[in-house]
PDB file of C-alpha atoms in Angstrom:
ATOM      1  CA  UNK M1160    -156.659  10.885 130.819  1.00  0.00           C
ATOM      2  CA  UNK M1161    -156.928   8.905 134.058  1.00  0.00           C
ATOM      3  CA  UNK M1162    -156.282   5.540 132.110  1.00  0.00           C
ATOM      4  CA  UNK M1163    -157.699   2.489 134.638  1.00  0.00           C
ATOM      5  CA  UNK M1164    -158.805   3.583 138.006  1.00  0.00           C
ATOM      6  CA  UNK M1165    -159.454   0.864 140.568  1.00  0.00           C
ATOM      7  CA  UNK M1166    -161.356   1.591 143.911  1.00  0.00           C
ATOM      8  CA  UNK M1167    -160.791   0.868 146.621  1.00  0.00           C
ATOM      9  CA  UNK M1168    -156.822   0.469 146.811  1.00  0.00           C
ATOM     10  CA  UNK M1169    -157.066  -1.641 150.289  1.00  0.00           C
ATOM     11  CA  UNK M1170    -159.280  -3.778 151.885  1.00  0.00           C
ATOM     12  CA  UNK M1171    -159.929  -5.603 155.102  1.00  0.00           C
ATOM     13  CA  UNK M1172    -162.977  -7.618 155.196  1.00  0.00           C
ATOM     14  CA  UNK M1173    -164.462 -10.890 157.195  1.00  0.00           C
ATOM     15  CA  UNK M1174    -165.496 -13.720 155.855  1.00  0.00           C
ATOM     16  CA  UNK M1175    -168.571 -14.310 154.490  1.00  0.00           C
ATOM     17  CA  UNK M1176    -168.714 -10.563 153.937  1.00  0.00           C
ATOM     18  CA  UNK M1177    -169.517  -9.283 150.662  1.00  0.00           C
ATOM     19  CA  UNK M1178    -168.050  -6.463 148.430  1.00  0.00           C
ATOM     20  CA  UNK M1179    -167.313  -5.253 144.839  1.00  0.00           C
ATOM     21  CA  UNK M1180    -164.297  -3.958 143.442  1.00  0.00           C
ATOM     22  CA  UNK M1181    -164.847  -1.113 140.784  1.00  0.00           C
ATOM     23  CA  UNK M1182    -163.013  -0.798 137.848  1.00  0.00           C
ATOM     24  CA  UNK M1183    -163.345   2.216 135.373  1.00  0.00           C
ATOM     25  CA  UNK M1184    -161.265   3.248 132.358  1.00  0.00           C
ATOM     26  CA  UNK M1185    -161.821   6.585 130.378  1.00  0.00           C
ATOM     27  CA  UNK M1186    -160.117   5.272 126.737  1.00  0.00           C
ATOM     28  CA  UNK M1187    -163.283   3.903 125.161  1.00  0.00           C
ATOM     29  CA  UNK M1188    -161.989   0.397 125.490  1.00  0.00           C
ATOM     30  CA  UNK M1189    -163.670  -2.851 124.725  1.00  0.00           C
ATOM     31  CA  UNK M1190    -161.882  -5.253 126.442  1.00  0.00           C
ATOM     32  CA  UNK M1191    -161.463  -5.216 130.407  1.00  0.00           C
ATOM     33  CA  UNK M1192    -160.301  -8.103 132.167  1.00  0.00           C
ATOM     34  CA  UNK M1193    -159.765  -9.206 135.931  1.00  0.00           C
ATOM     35  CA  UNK M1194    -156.707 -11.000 137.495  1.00  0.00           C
ATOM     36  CA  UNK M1195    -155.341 -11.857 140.501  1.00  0.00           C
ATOM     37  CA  UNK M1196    -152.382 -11.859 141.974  1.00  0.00           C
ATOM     38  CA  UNK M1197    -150.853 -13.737 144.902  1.00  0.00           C
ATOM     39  CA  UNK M1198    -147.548 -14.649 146.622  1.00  0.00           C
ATOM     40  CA  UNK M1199    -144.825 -16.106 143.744  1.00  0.00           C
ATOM     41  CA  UNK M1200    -147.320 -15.927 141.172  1.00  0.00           C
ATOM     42  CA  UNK M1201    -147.976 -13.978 137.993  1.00  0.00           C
ATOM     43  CA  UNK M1202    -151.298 -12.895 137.502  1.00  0.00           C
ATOM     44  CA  UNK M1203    -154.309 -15.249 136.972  1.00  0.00           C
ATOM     45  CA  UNK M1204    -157.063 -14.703 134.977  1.00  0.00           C
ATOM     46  CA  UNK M1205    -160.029 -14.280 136.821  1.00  0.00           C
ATOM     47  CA  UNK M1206    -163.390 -12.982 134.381  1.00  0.00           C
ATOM     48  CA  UNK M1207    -162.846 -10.893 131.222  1.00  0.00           C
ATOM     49  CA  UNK M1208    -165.343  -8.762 128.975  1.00  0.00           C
ATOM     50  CA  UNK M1209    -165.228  -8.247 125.475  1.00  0.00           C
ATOM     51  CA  UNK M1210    -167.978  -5.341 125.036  1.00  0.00           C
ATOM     52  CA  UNK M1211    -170.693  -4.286 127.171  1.00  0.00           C
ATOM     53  CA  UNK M1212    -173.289  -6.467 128.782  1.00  0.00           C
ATOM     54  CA  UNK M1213    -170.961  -9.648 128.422  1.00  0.00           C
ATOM     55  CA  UNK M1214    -168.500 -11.724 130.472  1.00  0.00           C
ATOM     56  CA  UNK M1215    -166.907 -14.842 130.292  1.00  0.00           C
ATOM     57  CA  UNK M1216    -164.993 -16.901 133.108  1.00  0.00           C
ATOM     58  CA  UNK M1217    -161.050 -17.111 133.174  1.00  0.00           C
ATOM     59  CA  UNK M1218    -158.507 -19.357 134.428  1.00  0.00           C
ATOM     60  CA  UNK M1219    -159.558 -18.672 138.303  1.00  0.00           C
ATOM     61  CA  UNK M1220    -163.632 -17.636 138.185  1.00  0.00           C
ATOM     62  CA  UNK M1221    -164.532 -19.408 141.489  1.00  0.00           C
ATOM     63  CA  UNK M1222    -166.068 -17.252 144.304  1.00  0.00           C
ATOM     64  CA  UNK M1223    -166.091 -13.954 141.966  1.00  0.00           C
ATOM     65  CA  UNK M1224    -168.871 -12.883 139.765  1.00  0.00           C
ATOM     66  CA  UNK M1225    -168.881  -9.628 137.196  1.00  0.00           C
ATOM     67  CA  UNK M1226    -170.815  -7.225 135.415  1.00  0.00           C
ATOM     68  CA  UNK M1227    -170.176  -5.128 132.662  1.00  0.00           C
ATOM     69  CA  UNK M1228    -173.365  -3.103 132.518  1.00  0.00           C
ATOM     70  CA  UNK M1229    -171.888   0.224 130.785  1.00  0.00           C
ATOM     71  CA  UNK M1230    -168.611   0.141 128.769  1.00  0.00           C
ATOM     72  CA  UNK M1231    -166.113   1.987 130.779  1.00  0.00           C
ATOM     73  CA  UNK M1232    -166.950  -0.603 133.722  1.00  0.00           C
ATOM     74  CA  UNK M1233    -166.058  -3.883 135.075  1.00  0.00           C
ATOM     75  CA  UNK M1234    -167.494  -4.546 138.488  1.00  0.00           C
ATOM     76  CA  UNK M1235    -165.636  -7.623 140.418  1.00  0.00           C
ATOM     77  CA  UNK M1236    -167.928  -9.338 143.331  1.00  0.00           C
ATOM     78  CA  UNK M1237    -167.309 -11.363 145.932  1.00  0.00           C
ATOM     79  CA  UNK M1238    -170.251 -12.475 147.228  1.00  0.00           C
ATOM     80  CA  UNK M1239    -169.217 -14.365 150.466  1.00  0.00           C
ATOM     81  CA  UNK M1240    -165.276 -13.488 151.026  1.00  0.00           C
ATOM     82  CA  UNK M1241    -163.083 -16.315 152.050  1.00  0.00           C
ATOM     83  CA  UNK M1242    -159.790 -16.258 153.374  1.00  0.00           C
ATOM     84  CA  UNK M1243    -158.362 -18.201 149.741  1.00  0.00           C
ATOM     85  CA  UNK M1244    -159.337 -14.790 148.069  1.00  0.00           C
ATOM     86  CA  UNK M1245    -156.561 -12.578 149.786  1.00  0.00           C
ATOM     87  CA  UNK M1246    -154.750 -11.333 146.992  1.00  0.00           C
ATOM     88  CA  UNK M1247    -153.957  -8.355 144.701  1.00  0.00           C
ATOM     89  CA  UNK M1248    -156.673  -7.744 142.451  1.00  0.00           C
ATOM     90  CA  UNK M1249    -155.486  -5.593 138.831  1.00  0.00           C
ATOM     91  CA  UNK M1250    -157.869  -4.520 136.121  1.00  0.00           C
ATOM     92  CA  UNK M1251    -156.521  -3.890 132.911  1.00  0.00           C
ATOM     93  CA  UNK M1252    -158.320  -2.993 129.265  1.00  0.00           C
ATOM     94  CA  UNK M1253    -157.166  -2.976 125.693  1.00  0.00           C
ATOM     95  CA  UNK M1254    -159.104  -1.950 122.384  1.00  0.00           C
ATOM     96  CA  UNK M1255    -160.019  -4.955 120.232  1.00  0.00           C
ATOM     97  CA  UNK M1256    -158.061  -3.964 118.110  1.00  0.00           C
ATOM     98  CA  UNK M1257    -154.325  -3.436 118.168  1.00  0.00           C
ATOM     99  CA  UNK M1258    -152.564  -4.316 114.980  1.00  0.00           C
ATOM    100  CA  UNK M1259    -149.119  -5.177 116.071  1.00  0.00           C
ATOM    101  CA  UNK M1260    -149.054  -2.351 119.156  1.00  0.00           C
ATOM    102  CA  UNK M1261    -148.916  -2.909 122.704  1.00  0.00           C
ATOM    103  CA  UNK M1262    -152.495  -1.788 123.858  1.00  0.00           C
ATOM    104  CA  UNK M1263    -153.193  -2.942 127.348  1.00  0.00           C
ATOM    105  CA  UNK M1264    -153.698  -0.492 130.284  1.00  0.00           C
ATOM    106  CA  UNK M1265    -153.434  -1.836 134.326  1.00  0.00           C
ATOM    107  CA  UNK M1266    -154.721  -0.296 137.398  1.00  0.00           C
ATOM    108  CA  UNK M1267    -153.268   0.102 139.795  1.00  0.00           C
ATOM    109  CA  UNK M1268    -154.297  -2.300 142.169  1.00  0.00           C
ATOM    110  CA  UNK M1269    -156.577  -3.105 145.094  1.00  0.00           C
ATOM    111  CA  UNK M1270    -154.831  -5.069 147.858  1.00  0.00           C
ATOM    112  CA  UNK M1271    -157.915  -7.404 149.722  1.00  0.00           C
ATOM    113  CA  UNK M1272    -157.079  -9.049 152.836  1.00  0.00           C
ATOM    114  CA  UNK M1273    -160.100 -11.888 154.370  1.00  0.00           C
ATOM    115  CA  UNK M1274    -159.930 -12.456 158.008  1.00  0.00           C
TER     116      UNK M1274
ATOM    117  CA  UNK F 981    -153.821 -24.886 128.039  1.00  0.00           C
ATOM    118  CA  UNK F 982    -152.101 -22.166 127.521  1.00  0.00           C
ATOM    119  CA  UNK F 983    -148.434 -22.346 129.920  1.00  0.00           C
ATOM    120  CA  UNK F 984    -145.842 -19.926 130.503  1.00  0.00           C
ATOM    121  CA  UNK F 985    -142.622 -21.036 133.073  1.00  0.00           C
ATOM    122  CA  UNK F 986    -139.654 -18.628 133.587  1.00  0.00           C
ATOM    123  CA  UNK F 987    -136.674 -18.997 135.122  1.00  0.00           C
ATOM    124  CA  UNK F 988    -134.923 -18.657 137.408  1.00  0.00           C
ATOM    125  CA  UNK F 989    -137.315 -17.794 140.258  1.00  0.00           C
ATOM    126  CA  UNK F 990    -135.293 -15.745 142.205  1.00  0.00           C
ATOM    127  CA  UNK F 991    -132.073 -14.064 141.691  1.00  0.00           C
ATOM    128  CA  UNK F 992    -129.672 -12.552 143.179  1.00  0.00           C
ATOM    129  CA  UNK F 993    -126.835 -10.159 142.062  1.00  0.00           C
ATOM    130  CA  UNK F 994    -124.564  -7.245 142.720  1.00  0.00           C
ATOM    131  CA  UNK F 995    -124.266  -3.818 141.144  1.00  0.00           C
ATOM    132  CA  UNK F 996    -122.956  -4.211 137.396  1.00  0.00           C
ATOM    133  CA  UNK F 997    -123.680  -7.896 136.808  1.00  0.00           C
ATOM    134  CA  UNK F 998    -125.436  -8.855 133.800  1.00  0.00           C
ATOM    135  CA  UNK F 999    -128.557 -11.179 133.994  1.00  0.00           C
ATOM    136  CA  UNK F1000    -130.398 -12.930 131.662  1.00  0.00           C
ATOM    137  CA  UNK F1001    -133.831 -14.092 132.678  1.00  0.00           C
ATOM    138  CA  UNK F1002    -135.912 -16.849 130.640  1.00  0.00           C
ATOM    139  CA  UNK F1003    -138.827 -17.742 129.558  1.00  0.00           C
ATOM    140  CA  UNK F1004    -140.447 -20.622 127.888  1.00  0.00           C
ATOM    141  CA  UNK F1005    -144.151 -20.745 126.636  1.00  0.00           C
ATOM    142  CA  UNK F1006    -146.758 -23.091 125.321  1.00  0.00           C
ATOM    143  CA  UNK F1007    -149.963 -21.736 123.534  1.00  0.00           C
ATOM    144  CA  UNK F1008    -152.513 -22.383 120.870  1.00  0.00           C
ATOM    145  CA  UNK F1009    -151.521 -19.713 118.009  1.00  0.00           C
ATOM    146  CA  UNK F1010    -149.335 -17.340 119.337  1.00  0.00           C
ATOM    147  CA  UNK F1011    -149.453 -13.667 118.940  1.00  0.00           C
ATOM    148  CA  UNK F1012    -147.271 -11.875 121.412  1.00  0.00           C
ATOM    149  CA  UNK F1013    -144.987 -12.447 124.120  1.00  0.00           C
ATOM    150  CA  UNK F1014    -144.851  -9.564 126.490  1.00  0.00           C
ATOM    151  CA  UNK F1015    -142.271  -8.666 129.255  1.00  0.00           C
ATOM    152  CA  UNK F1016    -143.475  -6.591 132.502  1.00  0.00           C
ATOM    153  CA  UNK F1017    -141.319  -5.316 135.636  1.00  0.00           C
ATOM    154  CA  UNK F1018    -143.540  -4.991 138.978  1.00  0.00           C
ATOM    155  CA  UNK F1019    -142.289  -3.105 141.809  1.00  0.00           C
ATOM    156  CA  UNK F1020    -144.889  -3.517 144.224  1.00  0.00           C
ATOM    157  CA  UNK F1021    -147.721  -2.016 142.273  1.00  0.00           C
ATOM    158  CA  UNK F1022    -148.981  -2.867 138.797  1.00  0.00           C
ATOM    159  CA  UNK F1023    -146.541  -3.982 135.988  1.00  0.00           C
ATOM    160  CA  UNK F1024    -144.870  -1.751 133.651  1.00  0.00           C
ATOM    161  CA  UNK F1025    -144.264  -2.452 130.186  1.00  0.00           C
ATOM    162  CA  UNK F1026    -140.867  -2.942 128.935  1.00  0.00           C
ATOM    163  CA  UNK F1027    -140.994  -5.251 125.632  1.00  0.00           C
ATOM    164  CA  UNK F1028    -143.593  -6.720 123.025  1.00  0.00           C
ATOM    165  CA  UNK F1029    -142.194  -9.626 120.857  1.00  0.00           C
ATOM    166  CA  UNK F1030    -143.819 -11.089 117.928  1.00  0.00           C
ATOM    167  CA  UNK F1031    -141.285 -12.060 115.355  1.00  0.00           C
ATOM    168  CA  UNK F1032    -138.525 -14.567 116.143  1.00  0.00           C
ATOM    169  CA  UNK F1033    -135.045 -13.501 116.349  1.00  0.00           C
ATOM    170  CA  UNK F1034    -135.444  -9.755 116.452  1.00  0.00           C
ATOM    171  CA  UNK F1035    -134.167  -8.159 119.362  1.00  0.00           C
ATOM    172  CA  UNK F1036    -135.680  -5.125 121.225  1.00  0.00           C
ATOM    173  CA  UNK F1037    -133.402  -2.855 122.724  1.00  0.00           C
ATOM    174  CA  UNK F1038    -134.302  -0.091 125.193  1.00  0.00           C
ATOM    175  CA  UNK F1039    -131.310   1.533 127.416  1.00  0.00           C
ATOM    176  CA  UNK F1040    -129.674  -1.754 129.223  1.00  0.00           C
ATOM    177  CA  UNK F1041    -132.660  -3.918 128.820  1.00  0.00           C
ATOM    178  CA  UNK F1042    -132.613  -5.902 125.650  1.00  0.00           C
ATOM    179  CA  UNK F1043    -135.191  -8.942 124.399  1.00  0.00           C
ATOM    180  CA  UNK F1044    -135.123 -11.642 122.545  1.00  0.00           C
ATOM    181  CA  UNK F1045    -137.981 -14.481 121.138  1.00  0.00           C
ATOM    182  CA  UNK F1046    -137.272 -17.797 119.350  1.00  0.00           C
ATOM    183  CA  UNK F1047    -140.729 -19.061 118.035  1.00  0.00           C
ATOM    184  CA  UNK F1048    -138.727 -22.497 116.743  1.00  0.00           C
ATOM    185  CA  UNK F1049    -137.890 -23.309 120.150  1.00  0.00           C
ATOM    186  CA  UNK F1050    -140.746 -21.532 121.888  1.00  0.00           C
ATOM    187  CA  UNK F1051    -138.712 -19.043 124.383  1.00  0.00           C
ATOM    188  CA  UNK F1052    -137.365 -15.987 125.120  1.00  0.00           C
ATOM    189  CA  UNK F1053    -134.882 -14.252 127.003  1.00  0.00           C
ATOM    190  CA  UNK F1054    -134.203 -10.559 128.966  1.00  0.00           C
ATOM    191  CA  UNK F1055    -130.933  -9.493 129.112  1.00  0.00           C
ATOM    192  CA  UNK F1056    -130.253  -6.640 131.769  1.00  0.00           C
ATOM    193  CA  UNK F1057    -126.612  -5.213 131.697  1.00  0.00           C
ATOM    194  CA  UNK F1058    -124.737  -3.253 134.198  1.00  0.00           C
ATOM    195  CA  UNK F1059    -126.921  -3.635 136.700  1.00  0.00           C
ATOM    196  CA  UNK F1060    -128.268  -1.447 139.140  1.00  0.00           C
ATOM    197  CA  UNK F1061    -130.179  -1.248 142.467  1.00  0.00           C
ATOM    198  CA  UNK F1062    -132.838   0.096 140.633  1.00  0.00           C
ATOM    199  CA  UNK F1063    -133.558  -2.564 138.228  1.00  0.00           C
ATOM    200  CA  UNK F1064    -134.487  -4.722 141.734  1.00  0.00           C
ATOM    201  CA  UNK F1065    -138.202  -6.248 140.705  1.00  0.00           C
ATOM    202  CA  UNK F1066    -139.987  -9.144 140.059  1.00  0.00           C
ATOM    203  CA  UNK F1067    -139.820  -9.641 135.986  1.00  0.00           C
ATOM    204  CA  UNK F1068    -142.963 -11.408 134.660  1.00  0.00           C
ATOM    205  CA  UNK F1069    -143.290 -13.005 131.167  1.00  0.00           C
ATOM    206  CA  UNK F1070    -146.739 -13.360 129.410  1.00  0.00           C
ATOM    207  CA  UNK F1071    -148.163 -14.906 126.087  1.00  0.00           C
ATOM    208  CA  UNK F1072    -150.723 -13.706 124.665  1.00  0.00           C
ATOM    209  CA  UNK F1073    -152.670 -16.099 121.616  1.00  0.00           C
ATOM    210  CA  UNK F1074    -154.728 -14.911 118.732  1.00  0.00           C
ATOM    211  CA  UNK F1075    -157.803 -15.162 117.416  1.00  0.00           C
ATOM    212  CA  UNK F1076    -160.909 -15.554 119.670  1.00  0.00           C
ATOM    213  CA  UNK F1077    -158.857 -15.417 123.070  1.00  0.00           C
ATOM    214  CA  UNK F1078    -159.939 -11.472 122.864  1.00  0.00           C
ATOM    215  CA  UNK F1079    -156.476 -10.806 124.305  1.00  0.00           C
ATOM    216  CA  UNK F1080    -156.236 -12.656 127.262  1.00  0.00           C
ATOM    217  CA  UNK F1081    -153.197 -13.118 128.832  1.00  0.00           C
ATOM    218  CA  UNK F1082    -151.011 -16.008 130.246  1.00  0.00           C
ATOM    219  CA  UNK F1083    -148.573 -14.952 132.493  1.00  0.00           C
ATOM    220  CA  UNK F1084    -145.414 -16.787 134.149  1.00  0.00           C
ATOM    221  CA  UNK F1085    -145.011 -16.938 137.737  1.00  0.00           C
ATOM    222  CA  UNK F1086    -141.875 -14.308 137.525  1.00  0.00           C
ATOM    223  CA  UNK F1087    -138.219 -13.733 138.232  1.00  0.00           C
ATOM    224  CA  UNK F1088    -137.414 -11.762 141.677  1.00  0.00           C
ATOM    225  CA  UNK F1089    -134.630 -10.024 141.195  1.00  0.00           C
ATOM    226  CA  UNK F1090    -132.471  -8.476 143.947  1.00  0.00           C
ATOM    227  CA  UNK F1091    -129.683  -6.147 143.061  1.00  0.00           C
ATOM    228  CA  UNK F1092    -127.082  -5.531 146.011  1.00  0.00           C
ATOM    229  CA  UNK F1093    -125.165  -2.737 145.763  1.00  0.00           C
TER     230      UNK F1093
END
């Protein structure tokens, strides 16, 4: 099993370009989720998804929208890049339910620097 | 709001020092308080904690929550270059917050030889 795959791994863009950040996992999970992470900080919360076809905002949703059209997929977008948005972006999922196990998978990354 | 703050943020030690890294946490019905190390790529797993005062042990890594006072600690002995990361602490609450995660801001620590 490939677990989470995240394309691309790095990223340059301009601002006020657009992109989307693709995140696919093969374990049949319901949950995916979004965060960020920058300089001296854990990872925020950016969007999450409990099942396909829904989203709801995290801790950081500004600037980024989502869409979870099929289950094994959580698309991140950023519709006009600003420089604030450099950061390293992880997806992770989990089943929704875990009993008392660990559960969550992570990506491994996509690094996204605005210029 | 859900708030996690560890401490210290930075570290620094040499070869066979023990550490102990903390972590103190507010949230709305707790389920889980989860310890990661990240080297430079995504975090790995090293502990799950959900019932107070029951340590997990794995090699020289050992954890420990206290739901009473709301924190928890990771011990590293005999420490070694390798164990050089950034150590983040997350709590994760139950019912409808569909396993969402709150995470700390993390512990760098640097291991000289």
């Amino acid at each position: 099993n490939a677990g989470v795959t995240q394309t691309p791994k790095f990223r340059v863009l301009k601002t006020g370009q657009s992109m989307t950040l693709l995140c696919a996992q093969d374990m049949n999970h319901e949950y995916m989720y979004w965060y960020r992470q920058d300089p001296g900080m854990g990872l925020r919360l950016i969007h999450y998804s409990v099942g396909e076809g829904t989203t709801a905002k995290g801790e950081v949703p500004d600037g980024y929208n989502v869409s979870r059209l099929k289950k094994q997929n959580f698309l991140l977008g950023l519709e006009s890049a600003a420089p604030s948005q450099t950061s390293v972006y992880f997806c992770a999922s989990r089943p929704s339910s875990v009993g008392t196990t660990y559960g969550y998978t992570f990506g491994s990354g996509t690094r996204l620097t605005v210029v | 709001e859900d708030k996690v703050v560890q401490s210290p943020l930075s570290l620094v030690v040499h070869e066979g020092d023990t550490v102990t890294l903390n972590c103190s946490y507010e949230v709305t019905n707790f389920r889980s308080l989860l310890w990661y190390k990240q080297e430079k790529k995504a975090p790995t797993f090293l502990f799950m904690l959900t019932s107070s005062g029951i340590e997990k042990k794995s090699g020289r890594l050992s954890s420990i929550l206290d739901k009473k006072e709301l924190f928890s600690i990771l011990n590293i002995t005999a420490t070694q270059t390798g164990d050089s990361a950034v150590y983040l602490c997350a709590v994760e609450a139950s019912g409808t917050s569909y396993g969402k995660l709150t995470f700390g801001q993390g512990t760098i620590l640097t291991v000289h030889p």
